[in-house]
Amino acid sequence: MPRALVDSFGRQVVDLRVSVTDRCNFRCRYCMPAEDMRWLPREEILTFEEVERVVSIFVHHFGLQSVRLTGGEPTARAHLPELVRRLAALPVELSMTTNGASLARLARPLAQAGLHRVTVSLDSLQPERFAAMTGRDVLGQVLQGIEAALEAGLHPVKVNTVTMRGFNDDEVVDLARWGRELGVEVRFIEFMPLDGAGEWSAERVVPAEEVLSRLQEVFALEPMGARGSQPAERFRYSDGRGTVGVIASVTRPFCGDCDRARLTAEGALRSCLFSVTERDLRPLLRGGATDEEVAAAIEAEVAAKWAGHAIGRVTFVRPTRSMSQIGG
Ligand code: SAM
Ligand code: SF4
């Protein structure tokens, strides 16, 4: 019988983000440093067996309900469908966040291996702007990837857009309209100070409230009820055609409602995106620890979760890892 994995807010952790690689072929300006990254050596990355073991401990000891594969770019990990096949044997909802550039090729094998849903990052529908924001001139490829995900039956397909003032904030309505026509929910995320390049400033953040009022100038929207443990505040279009969301991670932090933990590619467990501490599970996994010993280490890290990220206040401490090294 699983026991509850409870954080210092008293909330049960039921969702695990698993970064399967720190590598990425993009250089999104809100995420990666502009200069070359030093990737982790292969032997430092958890093997599929090790990932499967940690997830299965989360499921069997703590009743984990959902796993999201992320990165770096998860599709940069060789043989990803094989990992999906292993995890799909566990009773969890299985999803992935991806830049979408390889989805045209991988959507079907991933769906066949047991992936349920996918979220694709897409910051612009304008090719030049897309290239300026992501460092790769592959908008067409990403759009094809989204189509392929829909055709492969991954459901739902969602889109994450990081809104950055002066870069893509004038495209909010275009992106929402595009998503509505295609049948995907676009969620506008506030730019968080987790970029490797240190480009973040409060002026670059486009508050969710501002995104909503731009949308409401054009569309009639109805709130879809309480957010619960989900970060997105969701709205349906009043004509019944589709949904849209905002994630106010900076202006309305949802730390007290968060039900997630994060596993980095090299096996560190983080209880929060903004954690300044983490628990390295790899020595336990490779040193002969029992499942109960690994479970105890997971419990200790989650119980030590700190009280909110405090972005914008003097108490804010910027984590040393960038978003690409944590996984979003
Ligand atoms: N490479 C995959 C991708 O881009 O979807 C998965 C990893 S990425 C780090 C996960 C999510 O984090 C993406 O949707 C990305 O847009 C978001 N993200 C990255 N840096 C961010 C930042 N500084 N603020 C807000 N969201 C960010
Ligand atoms: Fe890569 Fe995703 Fe970060 Fe973009 S957001 S640089 S695609 S890890």
CSV table of C-alpha atoms and ligand atoms in Angstrom, one decimal:
chain,number,residue,atom,x,y,z
A,1,MET,CA,0.0,0.0,0.0
A,2,PRO,CA,1.7,3.3,-1.1
A,3,ARG,CA,2.2,6.0,1.6
A,4,ALA,CA,1.8,9.7,1.0
A,5,LEU,CA,4.8,11.7,-0.1
A,6,VAL,CA,4.2,15.0,1.6
A,7,ASP,CA,6.1,18.2,1.2
A,8,SER,CA,6.6,21.0,3.8
A,9,PHE,CA,3.4,22.7,2.6
A,10,GLY,CA,1.5,19.5,3.5
A,11,ARG,CA,0.8,18.8,-0.2
A,12,GLN,CA,1.1,15.3,-1.6
A,13,VAL,CA,3.6,14.9,-4.5
A,14,VAL,CA,2.0,12.9,-7.3
A,15,ASP,CA,3.7,14.2,-10.4
A,16,LEU,CA,7.3,13.6,-11.4
A,17,ARG,CA,9.2,15.4,-14.1
A,18,VAL,CA,12.0,13.3,-15.4
A,19,SER,CA,14.8,14.9,-17.4
A,20,VAL,CA,16.2,12.2,-19.7
A,21,THR,CA,19.1,14.3,-21.0
A,22,ASP,CA,20.7,17.7,-20.5
A,23,ARG,CA,21.4,17.9,-24.2
A,24,CYS,CA,19.5,20.2,-26.6
A,25,ASN,CA,19.8,21.2,-30.3
A,26,PHE,CA,18.1,24.6,-29.6
A,27,ARG,CA,19.4,27.7,-27.8
A,28,CYS,CA,16.2,29.3,-26.6
A,29,ARG,CA,17.2,32.7,-25.2
A,30,TYR,CA,15.0,32.3,-22.2
A,31,CYS,CA,16.6,29.0,-21.3
A,32,MET,CA,20.2,28.3,-22.5
A,33,PRO,CA,23.4,30.3,-22.3
A,34,ALA,CA,24.4,31.7,-25.8
A,35,GLU,CA,27.9,30.1,-25.6
A,36,ASP,CA,28.5,26.4,-26.0
A,37,MET,CA,27.1,24.2,-23.2
A,38,ARG,CA,29.3,21.5,-21.7
A,39,TRP,CA,27.1,18.4,-21.8
A,40,LEU,CA,27.2,15.7,-19.2
A,41,PRO,CA,29.4,12.7,-20.0
A,42,ARG,CA,27.3,9.7,-21.0
A,43,GLU,CA,28.2,7.7,-17.9
A,44,GLU,CA,26.8,10.4,-15.6
A,45,ILE,CA,23.4,10.2,-17.1
A,46,LEU,CA,20.9,7.8,-15.5
A,47,THR,CA,20.4,4.6,-17.6
A,48,PHE,CA,16.9,3.6,-18.7
A,49,GLU,CA,17.0,0.9,-16.0
A,50,GLU,CA,17.9,3.5,-13.3
A,51,VAL,CA,15.1,5.9,-14.5
A,52,GLU,CA,12.6,3.0,-14.5
A,53,ARG,CA,13.7,2.0,-11.0
A,54,VAL,CA,13.2,5.6,-9.6
A,55,VAL,CA,9.8,6.0,-11.2
A,56,SER,CA,8.7,2.6,-10.0
A,57,ILE,CA,9.8,3.5,-6.4
A,58,PHE,CA,7.7,6.7,-6.7
A,59,VAL,CA,4.7,4.6,-8.0
A,60,HIS,CA,4.9,1.7,-5.6
A,61,HIS,CA,6.0,3.6,-2.4
A,62,PHE,CA,4.2,6.9,-2.9
A,63,GLY,CA,1.3,6.3,-5.4
A,64,LEU,CA,2.8,8.6,-8.1
A,65,GLN,CA,0.1,9.4,-10.7
A,66,SER,CA,1.9,11.1,-13.6
A,67,VAL,CA,5.3,11.3,-15.2
A,68,ARG,CA,6.4,13.9,-17.7
A,69,LEU,CA,9.6,13.3,-19.7
A,70,THR,CA,11.6,16.4,-20.4
A,71,GLY,CA,15.2,17.6,-20.8
A,72,GLY,CA,17.2,19.3,-22.2
A,73,GLU,CA,15.4,18.1,-25.2
A,74,PRO,CA,14.0,14.6,-24.5
A,75,THR,CA,14.0,13.5,-28.1
A,76,ALA,CA,17.8,14.0,-28.1
A,77,ARG,CA,18.1,10.9,-26.0
A,78,ALA,CA,18.7,7.9,-28.2
A,79,HIS,CA,16.1,5.1,-28.2
A,80,LEU,CA,13.5,7.2,-26.3
A,81,PRO,CA,10.6,4.9,-27.3
A,82,GLU,CA,12.3,2.1,-25.4
A,83,LEU,CA,12.2,4.2,-22.2
A,84,VAL,CA,8.6,5.1,-22.9
A,85,ARG,CA,7.8,1.4,-23.4
A,86,ARG,CA,9.3,0.6,-20.0
A,87,LEU,CA,7.5,3.4,-18.1
A,88,ALA,CA,4.2,2.7,-19.9
A,89,ALA,CA,4.1,-0.6,-18.1
A,90,LEU,CA,3.6,1.3,-14.8
A,91,PRO,CA,0.2,2.6,-13.9
A,92,VAL,CA,0.9,6.3,-14.6
A,93,GLU,CA,-0.2,9.0,-17.0
A,94,LEU,CA,2.8,9.5,-19.3
A,95,SER,CA,3.6,12.7,-21.1
A,96,MET,CA,6.5,14.6,-22.6
A,97,THR,CA,7.5,18.2,-23.2
A,98,THR,CA,9.5,18.8,-26.3
A,99,ASN,CA,10.7,21.5,-28.7
A,100,GLY,CA,8.9,19.5,-31.4
A,101,ALA,CA,11.7,19.5,-34.0
A,102,SER,CA,11.9,15.7,-34.1
A,103,LEU,CA,8.2,14.9,-33.5
A,104,ALA,CA,7.4,14.4,-37.2
A,105,ARG,CA,9.7,11.3,-37.0
A,106,LEU,CA,9.0,10.3,-33.4
A,107,ALA,CA,5.3,11.0,-32.6
A,108,ARG,CA,4.1,7.7,-34.0
A,109,PRO,CA,6.8,5.4,-32.4
A,110,LEU,CA,6.3,7.2,-29.1
A,111,ALA,CA,2.6,6.9,-29.2
A,112,GLN,CA,2.9,3.2,-30.1
A,113,ALA,CA,5.3,2.7,-27.2
A,114,GLY,CA,2.7,4.1,-24.8
A,115,LEU,CA,3.1,7.9,-24.5
A,116,HIS,CA,-0.2,9.5,-23.8
A,117,ARG,CA,0.1,13.2,-24.3
A,118,VAL,CA,2.6,15.8,-25.4
A,119,THR,CA,3.4,19.5,-24.9
A,120,VAL,CA,5.3,21.3,-27.6
A,121,SER,CA,7.2,24.6,-27.0
A,122,LEU,CA,6.4,27.2,-29.7
A,123,ASP,CA,7.2,30.8,-29.2
A,124,SER,CA,6.4,32.3,-32.6
A,125,LEU,CA,4.6,31.6,-35.9
A,126,GLN,CA,7.0,34.0,-37.7
A,127,PRO,CA,10.0,32.0,-39.1
A,128,GLU,CA,12.6,34.7,-38.5
A,129,ARG,CA,11.4,35.5,-35.0
A,130,PHE,CA,11.2,31.8,-34.2
A,131,ALA,CA,14.8,31.4,-35.2
A,132,ALA,CA,15.9,34.5,-33.1
A,133,MET,CA,14.1,33.1,-30.1
A,134,THR,CA,15.2,29.4,-30.3
A,135,GLY,CA,18.5,29.7,-32.2
A,136,ARG,CA,17.2,27.3,-34.9
A,137,ASP,CA,15.5,28.1,-38.1
A,138,VAL,CA,13.1,25.2,-38.0
A,139,LEU,CA,9.6,26.6,-37.5
A,140,GLY,CA,8.2,24.5,-40.4
A,141,GLN,CA,9.6,21.3,-38.9
A,142,VAL,CA,8.0,22.1,-35.5
A,143,LEU,CA,4.6,22.8,-37.0
A,144,GLN,CA,4.9,19.5,-38.9
A,145,GLY,CA,5.8,17.8,-35.6
A,146,ILE,CA,2.6,19.2,-33.9
A,147,GLU,CA,0.5,17.9,-36.8
A,148,ALA,CA,2.2,14.5,-36.5
A,149,ALA,CA,1.5,14.4,-32.8
A,150,LEU,CA,-2.2,15.0,-33.5
A,151,GLU,CA,-2.3,12.4,-36.2
A,152,ALA,CA,-0.5,9.8,-33.9
A,153,GLY,CA,-3.4,10.2,-31.4
A,154,LEU,CA,-1.3,11.8,-28.6
A,155,HIS,CA,-4.0,13.5,-26.6
A,156,PRO,CA,-4.2,16.3,-25.6
A,157,VAL,CA,-1.5,18.1,-27.6
A,158,LYS,CA,-0.7,21.4,-25.9
A,159,VAL,CA,1.6,24.2,-26.7
A,160,ASN,CA,3.8,26.2,-24.3
A,161,THR,CA,4.7,29.8,-25.3
A,162,VAL,CA,7.2,31.8,-23.2
A,163,THR,CA,6.2,35.4,-23.6
A,164,MET,CA,9.1,37.8,-23.6
A,165,ARG,CA,8.5,41.6,-23.8
A,166,GLY,CA,10.0,43.0,-27.0
A,167,PHE,CA,10.3,39.5,-28.6
A,168,ASN,CA,6.9,37.9,-29.1
A,169,ASP,CA,4.4,39.7,-26.8
A,170,ASP,CA,2.6,41.2,-29.9
A,171,GLU,CA,1.9,37.6,-31.1
A,172,VAL,CA,-0.4,36.5,-28.3
A,173,VAL,CA,-3.6,36.8,-30.3
A,174,ASP,CA,-2.1,35.1,-33.4
A,175,LEU,CA,-0.8,32.2,-31.4
A,176,ALA,CA,-4.1,31.7,-29.5
A,177,ARG,CA,-6.1,31.9,-32.8
A,178,TRP,CA,-3.8,29.4,-34.5
A,179,GLY,CA,-4.1,27.0,-31.5
A,180,ARG,CA,-7.9,27.3,-31.5
A,181,GLU,CA,-8.1,26.5,-35.2
A,182,LEU,CA,-5.8,23.5,-34.9
A,183,GLY,CA,-7.4,22.1,-31.7
A,184,VAL,CA,-4.4,22.6,-29.4
A,185,GLU,CA,-4.4,24.6,-26.1
A,186,VAL,CA,-1.8,27.3,-26.1
A,187,ARG,CA,-0.5,28.2,-22.6
A,188,PHE,CA,1.4,31.5,-22.2
A,189,ILE,CA,4.1,31.2,-19.6
A,190,GLU,CA,5.7,34.2,-17.8
A,191,PHE,CA,9.4,34.3,-18.4
A,192,MET,CA,11.2,33.0,-15.2
A,193,PRO,CA,14.7,33.8,-14.1
A,194,LEU,CA,16.1,30.4,-15.1
A,195,ASP,CA,17.8,31.4,-18.3
A,196,GLY,CA,21.4,30.3,-18.6
A,197,ALA,CA,22.4,33.6,-20.2
A,198,GLY,CA,21.2,35.8,-17.3
A,199,GLU,CA,19.0,37.9,-19.7
A,200,TRP,CA,16.0,37.9,-17.3
A,201,SER,CA,14.7,41.2,-16.0
A,202,ALA,CA,11.4,42.1,-14.5
A,203,GLU,CA,10.7,44.4,-17.6
A,204,ARG,CA,11.0,41.3,-19.9
A,205,VAL,CA,8.2,39.5,-18.0
A,206,VAL,CA,4.8,39.9,-19.7
A,207,PRO,CA,2.3,39.4,-16.8
A,208,ALA,CA,-0.4,36.8,-17.4
A,209,GLU,CA,-3.0,39.5,-16.6
A,210,GLU,CA,-1.7,41.5,-19.6
A,211,VAL,CA,-1.8,38.4,-21.9
A,212,LEU,CA,-5.4,37.8,-20.8
A,213,SER,CA,-6.6,41.3,-21.4
A,214,ARG,CA,-5.0,41.2,-24.9
A,215,LEU,CA,-6.9,38.0,-25.6
A,216,GLN,CA,-10.1,39.4,-24.2
A,217,GLU,CA,-10.0,42.3,-26.6
A,218,VAL,CA,-10.6,39.8,-29.4
A,219,PHE,CA,-12.2,36.7,-27.9
A,220,ALA,CA,-14.9,36.1,-25.3
A,221,LEU,CA,-13.4,33.8,-22.6
A,222,GLU,CA,-14.9,32.0,-19.7
A,223,PRO,CA,-12.7,30.7,-16.7
A,224,MET,CA,-12.7,26.9,-16.5
A,225,GLY,CA,-12.8,26.8,-12.7
A,226,ALA,CA,-10.2,26.4,-10.0
A,227,ARG,CA,-6.7,25.8,-11.0
A,228,GLY,CA,-6.1,23.1,-8.4
A,229,SER,CA,-2.6,21.8,-8.4
A,230,GLN,CA,-2.1,22.7,-12.1
A,231,PRO,CA,0.0,25.8,-12.9
A,232,ALA,CA,-2.2,26.9,-15.8
A,233,GLU,CA,-5.3,29.1,-15.3
A,234,ARG,CA,-7.5,27.8,-18.2
A,235,PHE,CA,-10.2,29.5,-20.1
A,236,ARG,CA,-12.7,28.2,-22.7
A,237,TYR,CA,-13.7,30.3,-25.7
A,238,SER,CA,-17.4,31.2,-25.2
A,239,ASP,CA,-18.3,29.9,-28.6
A,240,GLY,CA,-17.3,26.4,-27.4
A,241,ARG,CA,-14.3,26.2,-29.9
A,242,GLY,CA,-11.3,25.4,-27.8
A,243,THR,CA,-9.4,26.4,-24.7
A,244,VAL,CA,-6.4,28.6,-23.8
A,245,GLY,CA,-4.3,29.1,-20.7
A,246,VAL,CA,-1.8,31.3,-18.8
A,247,ILE,CA,0.8,30.3,-16.4
A,248,ALA,CA,1.6,33.2,-14.0
A,249,SER,CA,4.7,31.6,-12.5
A,250,VAL,CA,6.2,35.0,-11.6
A,251,THR,CA,3.3,37.3,-10.8
A,252,ARG,CA,1.0,34.7,-9.1
A,253,PRO,CA,3.3,32.0,-7.9
A,254,PHE,CA,1.6,28.7,-7.1
A,255,CYS,CA,4.2,27.1,-4.8
A,256,GLY,CA,1.7,26.2,-2.2
A,257,ASP,CA,-0.4,24.2,-4.7
A,258,CYS,CA,2.5,22.5,-6.5
A,259,ASP,CA,2.4,18.6,-6.4
A,260,ARG,CA,5.6,18.0,-8.4
A,261,ALA,CA,9.1,16.7,-7.9
A,262,ARG,CA,11.9,16.7,-10.5
A,263,LEU,CA,14.6,14.2,-11.4
A,264,THR,CA,17.6,15.7,-13.3
A,265,ALA,CA,19.3,13.7,-16.1
A,266,GLU,CA,22.2,12.7,-13.7
A,267,GLY,CA,19.8,11.6,-11.0
A,268,ALA,CA,19.4,14.6,-8.6
A,269,LEU,CA,16.0,15.0,-7.0
A,270,ARG,CA,14.7,18.6,-6.8
A,271,SER,CA,11.5,19.5,-5.0
A,272,CYS,CA,11.2,22.8,-6.8
A,273,LEU,CA,12.3,24.5,-10.0
A,274,PHE,CA,13.9,27.1,-7.8
A,275,SER,CA,15.5,24.8,-5.2
A,276,VAL,CA,19.0,25.7,-4.2
A,277,THR,CA,19.5,22.3,-2.8
A,278,GLU,CA,18.9,18.8,-4.3
A,279,ARG,CA,19.4,15.2,-3.3
A,280,ASP,CA,21.7,13.1,-5.5
A,281,LEU,CA,20.1,9.7,-5.9
A,282,ARG,CA,22.7,8.3,-8.2
A,283,PRO,CA,25.2,7.1,-5.6
A,284,LEU,CA,22.3,5.2,-3.9
A,285,LEU,CA,21.2,3.7,-7.2
A,286,ARG,CA,24.7,2.7,-8.2
A,287,GLY,CA,25.9,1.8,-4.6
A,288,GLY,CA,23.5,-1.1,-3.9
A,289,ALA,CA,20.9,0.8,-1.8
A,290,THR,CA,17.6,-0.9,-1.3
A,291,ASP,CA,14.3,0.5,-2.7
A,292,GLU,CA,13.4,1.5,0.8
A,293,GLU,CA,16.6,3.4,1.2
A,294,VAL,CA,16.0,5.3,-2.0
A,295,ALA,CA,12.4,6.0,-0.9
A,296,ALA,CA,13.7,7.4,2.4
A,297,ALA,CA,16.1,9.8,0.5
A,298,ILE,CA,13.2,10.9,-1.7
A,299,GLU,CA,11.0,11.5,1.4
A,300,ALA,CA,13.7,13.5,3.1
A,301,GLU,CA,14.3,15.8,0.0
A,302,VAL,CA,10.6,16.4,-0.5
A,303,ALA,CA,10.0,17.1,3.2
A,304,ALA,CA,12.7,19.8,3.1
A,305,LYS,CA,11.0,21.7,0.2
A,306,TRP,CA,11.3,25.4,0.9
A,307,ALA,CA,8.6,28.1,1.1
A,308,GLY,CA,8.2,29.7,-2.3
A,309,HIS,CA,10.6,31.2,-4.8
A,310,ALA,CA,10.2,34.9,-3.9
A,311,ILE,CA,11.1,36.2,-7.4
A,312,GLY,CA,11.2,40.0,-7.3
A,313,ARG,CA,11.9,40.1,-3.6
A,314,VAL,CA,15.3,40.7,-1.9
A,315,THR,CA,15.1,37.1,-0.6
A,316,PHE,CA,15.2,35.6,-4.1
A,317,VAL,CA,18.1,33.3,-4.7
A,318,ARG,CA,18.8,32.4,-8.3
A,319,PRO,CA,19.4,28.7,-8.7
A,320,THR,CA,22.7,27.8,-10.3
A,321,ARG,CA,21.0,25.4,-12.8
A,322,SER,CA,19.3,26.8,-15.9
A,323,MET,CA,15.9,25.6,-17.1
A,324,SER,CA,17.5,23.2,-19.6
A,325,GLN,CA,19.4,21.5,-16.8
A,326,ILE,CA,16.3,21.2,-14.6
A,327,GLY,CA,13.7,20.3,-17.2
A,328,GLY,CA,10.9,22.8,-16.7
B,1,SAM,N1,13.3,21.0,-24.6
B,1,SAM,C1,11.9,20.8,-24.2
B,1,SAM,C2,11.1,22.0,-24.6
B,1,SAM,O1,11.6,23.0,-24.9
B,1,SAM,O2,9.9,21.9,-24.5
B,1,SAM,C3,11.8,20.5,-22.7
B,1,SAM,C4,12.6,21.2,-21.7
B,1,SAM,S1,12.2,22.9,-21.5
B,1,SAM,C5,13.3,23.4,-20.3
B,1,SAM,C6,10.6,22.8,-20.7
B,1,SAM,C7,9.8,24.1,-20.8
B,1,SAM,O3,10.4,25.1,-20.0
B,1,SAM,C8,9.5,24.6,-22.2
B,1,SAM,O4,8.2,24.7,-22.5
B,1,SAM,C9,10.1,26.0,-22.1
B,1,SAM,O5,9.4,26.9,-22.9
B,1,SAM,C10,10.1,26.3,-20.7
B,1,SAM,N2,11.0,27.3,-20.2
B,1,SAM,C11,12.4,27.3,-20.5
B,1,SAM,N3,13.0,28.3,-19.9
B,1,SAM,C12,12.0,29.1,-19.3
B,1,SAM,C13,12.0,30.3,-18.6
B,1,SAM,N4,13.1,31.0,-18.4
B,1,SAM,N5,10.8,30.8,-18.2
B,1,SAM,C14,9.7,30.1,-18.4
B,1,SAM,N6,9.6,28.9,-19.1
B,1,SAM,C15,10.8,28.4,-19.5
B,2,SF4,FE1,16.2,23.4,-25.4
B,2,SF4,FE2,13.8,23.3,-24.4
B,2,SF4,FE3,15.6,24.9,-23.3
B,2,SF4,FE4,14.7,25.5,-25.7
B,2,SF4,S1,13.5,25.4,-23.8
B,2,SF4,S2,16.8,25.5,-25.2
B,2,SF4,S3,14.3,23.5,-26.6
B,2,SF4,S4,15.7,22.7,-23.4
